[in-house]
Amino acid sequence: DAGITQSPRHKVTETGTPVTLRCHQTENHRYMYWYRQDPGHGLRLIHYSYGVKDTDKGEVSDGYSVSRSKTEDFLLTLESATSSQTSVYFCAISDRALNEQFFGPGTRLTVL
Amino acid sequence: EDKVVQSPLSLVVHEGDTVTLNCSYEVTNFRSLLWYKQEKKAPTFLFMLTSSGIEKKSGRLSSILDKKELFSILNITATQTGDSAVYLCAGLMEYGNKLVFGAGTILRVKS
């Protein structure tokens, strides 16, 4: 398995609170991604990074921000969590553009 | 709008059966089609297909891409209970390296 960890693995929070999810990789891969997975929607891209401090928006970026200050860490922040952001969040990495992506174990987030 | 559609949504087969999963796509600046297997955890990579008409095989699994008709199929022969999972296909965009996923096919193999 690719060396990808996510923390926390499970989190329950209340509406309006800030939440930060962390993705950590030991593969030194350049590209990192955040997806959310919801029933009936499959996986949808939130944000991605193509290098340190280089990020861009995905399909469902509203309400989320990201930061990447080092190659190995990619943070996803929900500034003010809403119930619609209850989901399973996956981080993925790839070493080169147009190569396959490998996924982390996921974080289950519940916003009450 | 980019979209990937998988069919069937779910199916139940018996051990030893052969199954074919379908994936059609409309993806801007399409580069490749990827298949993943998901068993209650992270999706695991199966295949990436970039060229039309060239079959990729891994054991009992095989897949092929038709870039003219914009679809791919994933075949699983001699199915086993361990093949029970959600199978996801995704289109990879040339620019931005973004994956657009289908909703998945739920496969259940009964013993």
Coordinates of N, CA, C and O in Angstrom, one line a residue, chain B:
Chain B
E1 N -21.0 19.4 -19.1 CA -20.7 18.9 -17.8 C -20.0 17.5 -17.9 O -20.5 16.6 -18.6
D2 N -18.9 17.3 -17.3 CA -18.3 16.0 -17.3 C -19.1 15.0 -16.5 O -19.6 15.3 -15.4
K3 N -19.2 13.8 -17.1 CA -19.9 12.7 -16.3 C -19.4 11.4 -16.7 O -19.0 11.1 -17.9
V4 N -19.5 10.5 -15.8 CA -19.2 9.0 -16.0 C -20.4 8.2 -15.4 O -20.8 8.5 -14.3
V5 N -20.9 7.3 -16.2 CA -22.1 6.6 -15.9 C -21.7 5.1 -15.9 O -21.2 4.6 -16.9
Q6 N -22.0 4.4 -14.8 CA -21.7 3.0 -14.6 C -23.0 2.2 -14.6 O -24.0 2.6 -14.1
S7 N -23.0 1.0 -15.2 CA -24.1 0.1 -15.2 C -23.6 -1.3 -15.1 O -22.5 -1.6 -15.6
P8 N -24.4 -2.2 -14.5 CA -25.6 -1.9 -13.7 C -25.2 -1.2 -12.4 O -24.0 -1.2 -12.0
L9 N -26.2 -0.7 -11.6 CA -25.9 -0.1 -10.3 C -25.5 -1.2 -9.3 O -24.7 -0.9 -8.5
S10 N -26.1 -2.3 -9.4 CA -25.8 -3.4 -8.6 C -26.1 -4.8 -9.2 O -27.0 -4.8 -10.1
L11 N -25.4 -5.8 -8.9 CA -25.8 -7.1 -9.3 C -25.3 -8.2 -8.3 O -24.4 -8.0 -7.6
V12 N -26.1 -9.3 -8.4 CA -25.8 -10.4 -7.5 C -25.5 -11.6 -8.4 O -26.4 -11.9 -9.3
V13 N -24.4 -12.3 -8.2 CA -24.1 -13.5 -9.0 C -23.7 -14.6 -8.1 O -23.5 -14.4 -6.9
H14 N -23.5 -15.8 -8.7 CA -23.0 -16.9 -7.9 C -21.5 -17.2 -8.2 O -21.1 -16.8 -9.3
E15 N -20.9 -17.7 -7.3 CA -19.4 -18.1 -7.5 C -19.3 -18.8 -8.8 O -20.1 -19.7 -9.1
G16 N -18.3 -18.5 -9.5 CA -18.0 -19.1 -10.8 C -18.6 -18.4 -12.0 O -18.1 -18.7 -13.1
D17 N -19.5 -17.5 -11.8 CA -20.1 -16.8 -12.9 C -19.1 -15.8 -13.4 O -18.1 -15.4 -12.8
T18 N -19.3 -15.4 -14.7 CA -18.6 -14.3 -15.3 C -19.5 -13.0 -15.3 O -20.6 -13.1 -15.6
V19 N -18.9 -11.9 -14.9 CA -19.6 -10.6 -14.9 C -18.9 -9.6 -15.8 O -17.7 -9.6 -16.0
T20 N -19.8 -8.7 -16.4 CA -19.3 -7.6 -17.2 C -19.8 -6.3 -16.6 O -21.1 -6.2 -16.5
L21 N -19.0 -5.4 -16.2 CA -19.4 -4.1 -15.7 C -19.1 -3.0 -16.8 O -18.1 -3.1 -17.4
N22 N -20.0 -2.1 -16.9 CA -20.0 -1.1 -17.9 C -19.7 0.3 -17.4 O -20.1 0.7 -16.3
C23 N -19.0 1.1 -18.2 CA -18.7 2.4 -17.9 C -18.7 3.3 -19.1 O -17.9 3.0 -20.0
S24 N -19.5 4.3 -19.2 CA -19.5 5.2 -20.3 C -19.1 6.6 -19.7 O -19.3 6.9 -18.6
Y25 N -18.5 7.4 -20.6 CA -17.9 8.6 -20.1 C -18.1 9.8 -21.1 O -18.1 9.6 -22.3
E26 N -18.2 11.0 -20.5 CA -18.1 12.2 -21.3 C -17.2 13.1 -20.4 O -17.7 13.7 -19.5
V27 N -16.0 13.2 -20.7 CA -15.0 13.9 -19.9 C -14.2 14.8 -20.8 O -13.6 14.4 -21.8
T28 N -14.1 16.1 -20.4 CA -13.4 17.1 -21.1 C -11.9 16.7 -21.2 O -11.3 16.3 -20.2
N29 N -11.3 16.9 -22.3 CA -9.8 16.6 -22.5 C -9.5 15.2 -21.9 O -8.5 15.1 -21.1
F30 N -10.2 14.2 -22.3 CA -10.1 12.9 -21.7 C -8.7 12.4 -22.0 O -8.2 12.5 -23.2
R31 N -8.1 11.7 -21.0 CA -6.8 11.1 -21.2 C -6.8 9.6 -21.0 O -6.3 8.9 -21.8
S32 N -7.4 9.2 -19.9 CA -7.4 7.7 -19.6 C -8.6 7.4 -18.7 O -9.3 8.3 -18.2
L33 N -8.9 6.1 -18.7 CA -10.0 5.5 -17.9 C -9.4 4.6 -16.8 O -8.5 3.8 -17.2
L34 N -9.8 4.9 -15.6 CA -9.2 4.1 -14.5 C -10.4 3.3 -13.8 O -11.5 3.7 -13.7
W35 N -10.0 2.1 -13.4 CA -10.9 1.2 -12.6 C -10.3 1.0 -11.2 O -9.1 0.8 -11.0
Y36 N -11.2 1.1 -10.2 CA -10.9 0.9 -8.8 C -11.8 -0.1 -8.2 O -13.0 -0.2 -8.6
K37 N -11.3 -0.8 -7.2 CA -12.2 -1.7 -6.4 C -12.2 -1.2 -5.0 O -11.2 -0.8 -4.4
Q38 N -13.5 -1.1 -4.4 CA -13.6 -0.5 -3.0 C -14.4 -1.5 -2.2 O -15.5 -1.8 -2.4
E39 N -13.7 -2.0 -1.1 CA -14.3 -2.9 -0.1 C -14.4 -2.2 1.2 O -13.5 -2.5 2.1
K40 N -15.4 -1.4 1.5 CA -15.6 -0.8 2.8 C -14.4 0.0 3.3 O -14.3 0.3 4.4
K41 N -13.5 0.4 2.4 CA -12.4 1.2 2.8 C -11.9 2.0 1.6 O -12.7 2.4 0.8
A42 N -10.6 2.2 1.5 CA -10.1 3.1 0.4 C -10.2 2.3 -0.9 O -10.0 1.1 -1.0
P43 N -10.5 3.0 -2.0 CA -10.5 2.4 -3.3 C -9.1 2.0 -3.6 O -8.1 2.7 -3.3
T44 N -9.0 0.8 -4.2 CA -7.7 0.2 -4.6 C -7.6 0.2 -6.1 O -8.6 -0.2 -6.8
F45 N -6.5 0.6 -6.7 CA -6.3 0.7 -8.1 C -6.3 -0.7 -8.8 O -5.6 -1.6 -8.3
L46 N -7.0 -0.8 -9.9 CA -7.0 -2.0 -10.7 C -6.3 -1.8 -12.0 O -5.3 -2.4 -12.3
F47 N -6.8 -0.9 -12.9 CA -6.3 -0.7 -14.2 C -6.4 0.8 -14.6 O -7.2 1.5 -14.1
M48 N -5.4 1.2 -15.5 CA -5.5 2.4 -16.2 C -5.4 2.1 -17.7 O -4.5 1.5 -18.1
L49 N -6.4 2.6 -18.5 CA -6.4 2.3 -19.9 C -6.3 3.7 -20.6 O -7.1 4.6 -20.4
T50 N -5.4 3.7 -21.5 CA -5.2 5.0 -22.3 C -5.4 4.8 -23.8 O -5.9 5.7 -24.5
S51 N -5.1 3.6 -24.2 CA -5.2 3.3 -25.7 C -6.5 2.5 -25.9 O -6.8 1.6 -25.2
S52 N -7.1 2.8 -27.0 CA -8.3 2.1 -27.4 C -8.0 0.7 -27.9 O -7.0 0.5 -28.6
G53 N -8.8 -0.3 -27.5 CA -8.7 -1.6 -28.1 C -7.7 -2.5 -27.5 O -7.6 -3.7 -27.9
I54 N -6.9 -2.1 -26.6 CA -5.9 -2.9 -26.0 C -6.3 -3.4 -24.6 O -6.6 -2.6 -23.7
E55 N -6.5 -4.7 -24.5 CA -7.0 -5.3 -23.3 C -5.9 -5.4 -22.2 O -4.8 -5.7 -22.5
K56 N -6.3 -5.0 -21.0 CA -5.4 -5.2 -19.9 C -5.9 -6.3 -19.0 O -7.1 -6.4 -18.8
K57 N -5.0 -7.1 -18.5 CA -5.4 -8.3 -17.7 C -4.6 -8.3 -16.4 O -3.5 -8.0 -16.4
S58 N -5.3 -8.8 -15.4 CA -4.7 -9.1 -14.1 C -5.4 -10.3 -13.5 O -6.5 -10.1 -12.9
G59 N -4.9 -11.5 -13.7 CA -5.6 -12.6 -13.1 C -6.9 -12.9 -13.8 O -7.0 -13.0 -15.0
R60 N -8.0 -12.9 -13.0 CA -9.3 -13.1 -13.6 C -10.0 -11.8 -14.0 O -11.1 -11.9 -14.5
L61 N -9.3 -10.7 -13.9 CA -9.9 -9.4 -14.3 C -9.3 -9.0 -15.6 O -8.1 -9.1 -15.8
S62 N -10.1 -8.4 -16.4 CA -9.6 -7.8 -17.6 C -10.5 -6.6 -18.0 O -11.6 -6.5 -17.5
S63 N -9.9 -5.7 -18.7 CA -10.6 -4.4 -19.1 C -10.2 -3.9 -20.4 O -9.0 -4.2 -20.9
I64 N -11.1 -3.2 -21.1 CA -10.8 -2.7 -22.4 C -11.4 -1.3 -22.6 O -12.5 -1.1 -21.9
L65 N -10.9 -0.5 -23.4 CA -11.4 0.9 -23.6 C -11.7 1.1 -25.1 O -11.0 0.6 -26.0
D66 N -12.9 1.7 -25.3 CA -13.3 2.1 -26.7 C -13.4 3.6 -26.7 O -14.4 4.1 -26.2
K67 N -12.4 4.3 -27.3 CA -12.4 5.7 -27.2 C -13.3 6.3 -28.3 O -13.6 7.5 -28.2
K68 N -13.7 5.6 -29.3 CA -14.6 6.0 -30.3 C -16.0 6.1 -29.7 O -16.8 7.1 -29.9
E69 N -16.4 5.0 -29.0 CA -17.8 4.9 -28.4 C -17.8 5.5 -27.0 O -18.9 5.5 -26.4
L70 N -16.7 5.8 -26.5 CA -16.6 6.4 -25.1 C -17.1 5.5 -24.0 O -18.0 5.9 -23.2
F71 N -16.6 4.3 -24.0 CA -17.0 3.4 -22.9 C -15.8 2.4 -22.6 O -14.9 2.2 -23.4
S72 N -16.0 1.8 -21.5 CA -15.0 0.8 -21.1 C -15.8 -0.4 -20.4 O -16.9 -0.1 -19.8
I73 N -15.3 -1.6 -20.4 CA -15.9 -2.7 -19.7 C -14.8 -3.3 -18.8 O -13.6 -3.3 -19.1
L74 N -15.3 -3.8 -17.7 CA -14.4 -4.6 -16.8 C -15.1 -6.0 -16.7 O -16.2 -6.1 -16.3
N75 N -14.3 -7.0 -17.0 CA -14.8 -8.4 -16.9 C -14.1 -9.1 -15.8 O -12.9 -8.9 -15.5
I76 N -14.9 -9.9 -15.1 CA -14.4 -10.7 -14.0 C -14.9 -12.1 -14.3 O -16.1 -12.4 -14.4
T77 N -13.9 -13.1 -14.5 CA -14.3 -14.4 -14.8 C -14.2 -15.3 -13.5 O -13.4 -14.9 -12.6
A78 N -14.9 -16.4 -13.5 CA -14.8 -17.3 -12.4 C -14.9 -16.6 -11.0 O -14.0 -16.7 -10.2
T79 N -15.9 -15.8 -10.8 CA -16.0 -14.9 -9.7 C -15.9 -15.7 -8.4 O -16.3 -16.9 -8.3
Q80 N -15.4 -15.0 -7.4 CA -15.2 -15.6 -6.0 C -15.9 -14.6 -5.0 O -16.1 -13.4 -5.3
T81 N -16.2 -15.1 -3.8 CA -16.8 -14.2 -2.8 C -15.9 -13.0 -2.5 O -16.4 -11.9 -2.2
G82 N -14.6 -13.1 -2.7 CA -13.7 -12.0 -2.4 C -13.8 -10.9 -3.5 O -13.2 -9.9 -3.3
D83 N -14.5 -11.2 -4.5 CA -14.7 -10.1 -5.6 C -15.8 -9.2 -5.2 O -16.0 -8.2 -5.8
S84 N -16.6 -9.5 -4.2 CA -17.7 -8.7 -3.7 C -17.1 -7.3 -3.3 O -16.2 -7.3 -2.4
A85 N -17.6 -6.3 -3.9 CA -17.1 -4.9 -3.7 C -17.9 -3.9 -4.5 O -18.8 -4.3 -5.3
V86 N -17.5 -2.7 -4.3 CA -18.0 -1.6 -5.3 C -16.9 -1.4 -6.3 O -15.7 -1.2 -5.9
Y87 N -17.2 -1.4 -7.5 CA -16.3 -1.2 -8.6 C -16.5 0.2 -9.2 O -17.6 0.5 -9.6
L88 N -15.5 1.0 -9.1 CA -15.6 2.4 -9.6 C -14.8 2.6 -10.8 O -13.7 2.1 -11.0
C89 N -15.3 3.4 -11.8 CA -14.5 3.8 -12.9 C -14.4 5.3 -12.9 O -15.3 6.0 -12.3
A90 N -13.4 5.8 -13.5 CA -13.1 7.3 -13.4 C -12.4 7.7 -14.7 O -11.5 7.0 -15.2
G91 N -12.8 8.9 -15.2 CA -12.1 9.4 -16.4 C -11.1 10.4 -15.9 O -11.4 11.3 -15.0
L92 N -9.9 10.3 -16.4 CA -8.8 11.2 -16.1 C -8.7 12.3 -17.1 O -8.6 12.0 -18.3
M93 N -8.7 13.6 -16.6 CA -8.6 14.7 -17.5 C -7.2 15.0 -17.8 O -6.3 15.0 -16.9
E94 N -6.9 15.4 -19.1 CA -5.5 15.7 -19.5 C -5.0 16.9 -18.7 O -3.9 16.9 -18.2
Y95 N -5.8 17.9 -18.5 CA -5.4 19.1 -17.8 C -5.8 19.1 -16.3 O -7.0 18.9 -16.1
G96 N -4.9 19.4 -15.4 CA -5.3 19.4 -14.0 C -5.2 18.0 -13.4 O -5.3 17.9 -12.1
N97 N -5.0 17.0 -14.2 CA -4.8 15.6 -13.6 C -6.0 15.2 -12.7 O -5.9 14.6 -11.7
K98 N -7.2 15.6 -13.1 CA -8.4 15.4 -12.3 C -9.1 14.1 -12.7 O -9.3 13.8 -13.9
L99 N -9.6 13.4 -11.7 CA -10.5 12.2 -12.0 C -11.9 12.6 -11.8 O -12.3 13.2 -10.8
V100 N -12.8 12.1 -12.7 CA -14.2 12.2 -12.6 C -14.8 10.8 -12.4 O -14.6 10.0 -13.3
F101 N -15.4 10.6 -11.3 CA -15.8 9.2 -11.0 C -17.3 9.0 -11.3 O -18.1 9.9 -11.2
G102 N -17.6 7.7 -11.6 CA -18.9 7.2 -11.7 C -19.4 6.9 -10.3 O -18.6 6.9 -9.3
A103 N -20.7 6.6 -10.2 CA -21.3 6.3 -8.8 C -20.9 4.9 -8.4 O -21.1 4.6 -7.2
G104 N -20.4 4.0 -9.3 CA -20.0 2.7 -8.9 C -21.0 1.6 -9.2 O -22.2 1.9 -9.3
T105 N -20.6 0.4 -9.3 CA -21.4 -0.8 -9.4 C -21.1 -1.7 -8.2 O -20.0 -2.0 -7.9
I106 N -22.2 -2.0 -7.5 CA -22.1 -2.9 -6.3 C -22.2 -4.3 -6.8 O -23.2 -4.8 -7.3
L107 N -21.1 -5.1 -6.6 CA -21.1 -6.5 -7.0 C -21.2 -7.4 -5.7 O -20.4 -7.2 -4.8
R108 N -22.1 -8.3 -5.7 CA -22.2 -9.3 -4.6 C -22.1 -10.7 -5.2 O -22.9 -11.0 -6.1
V109 N -21.1 -11.4 -4.7 CA -20.9 -12.8 -5.2 C -21.3 -13.8 -4.1 O -20.8 -13.8 -3.0
K110 N -22.3 -14.6 -4.4 CA -22.9 -15.5 -3.4 C -22.2 -16.9 -3.5 O -21.9 -17.3 -4.6
S111 N -21.9 -17.5 -2.4 CA -21.3 -18.8 -2.4 C -22.3 -19.9 -2.6 O -23.5 -19.7 -2.5

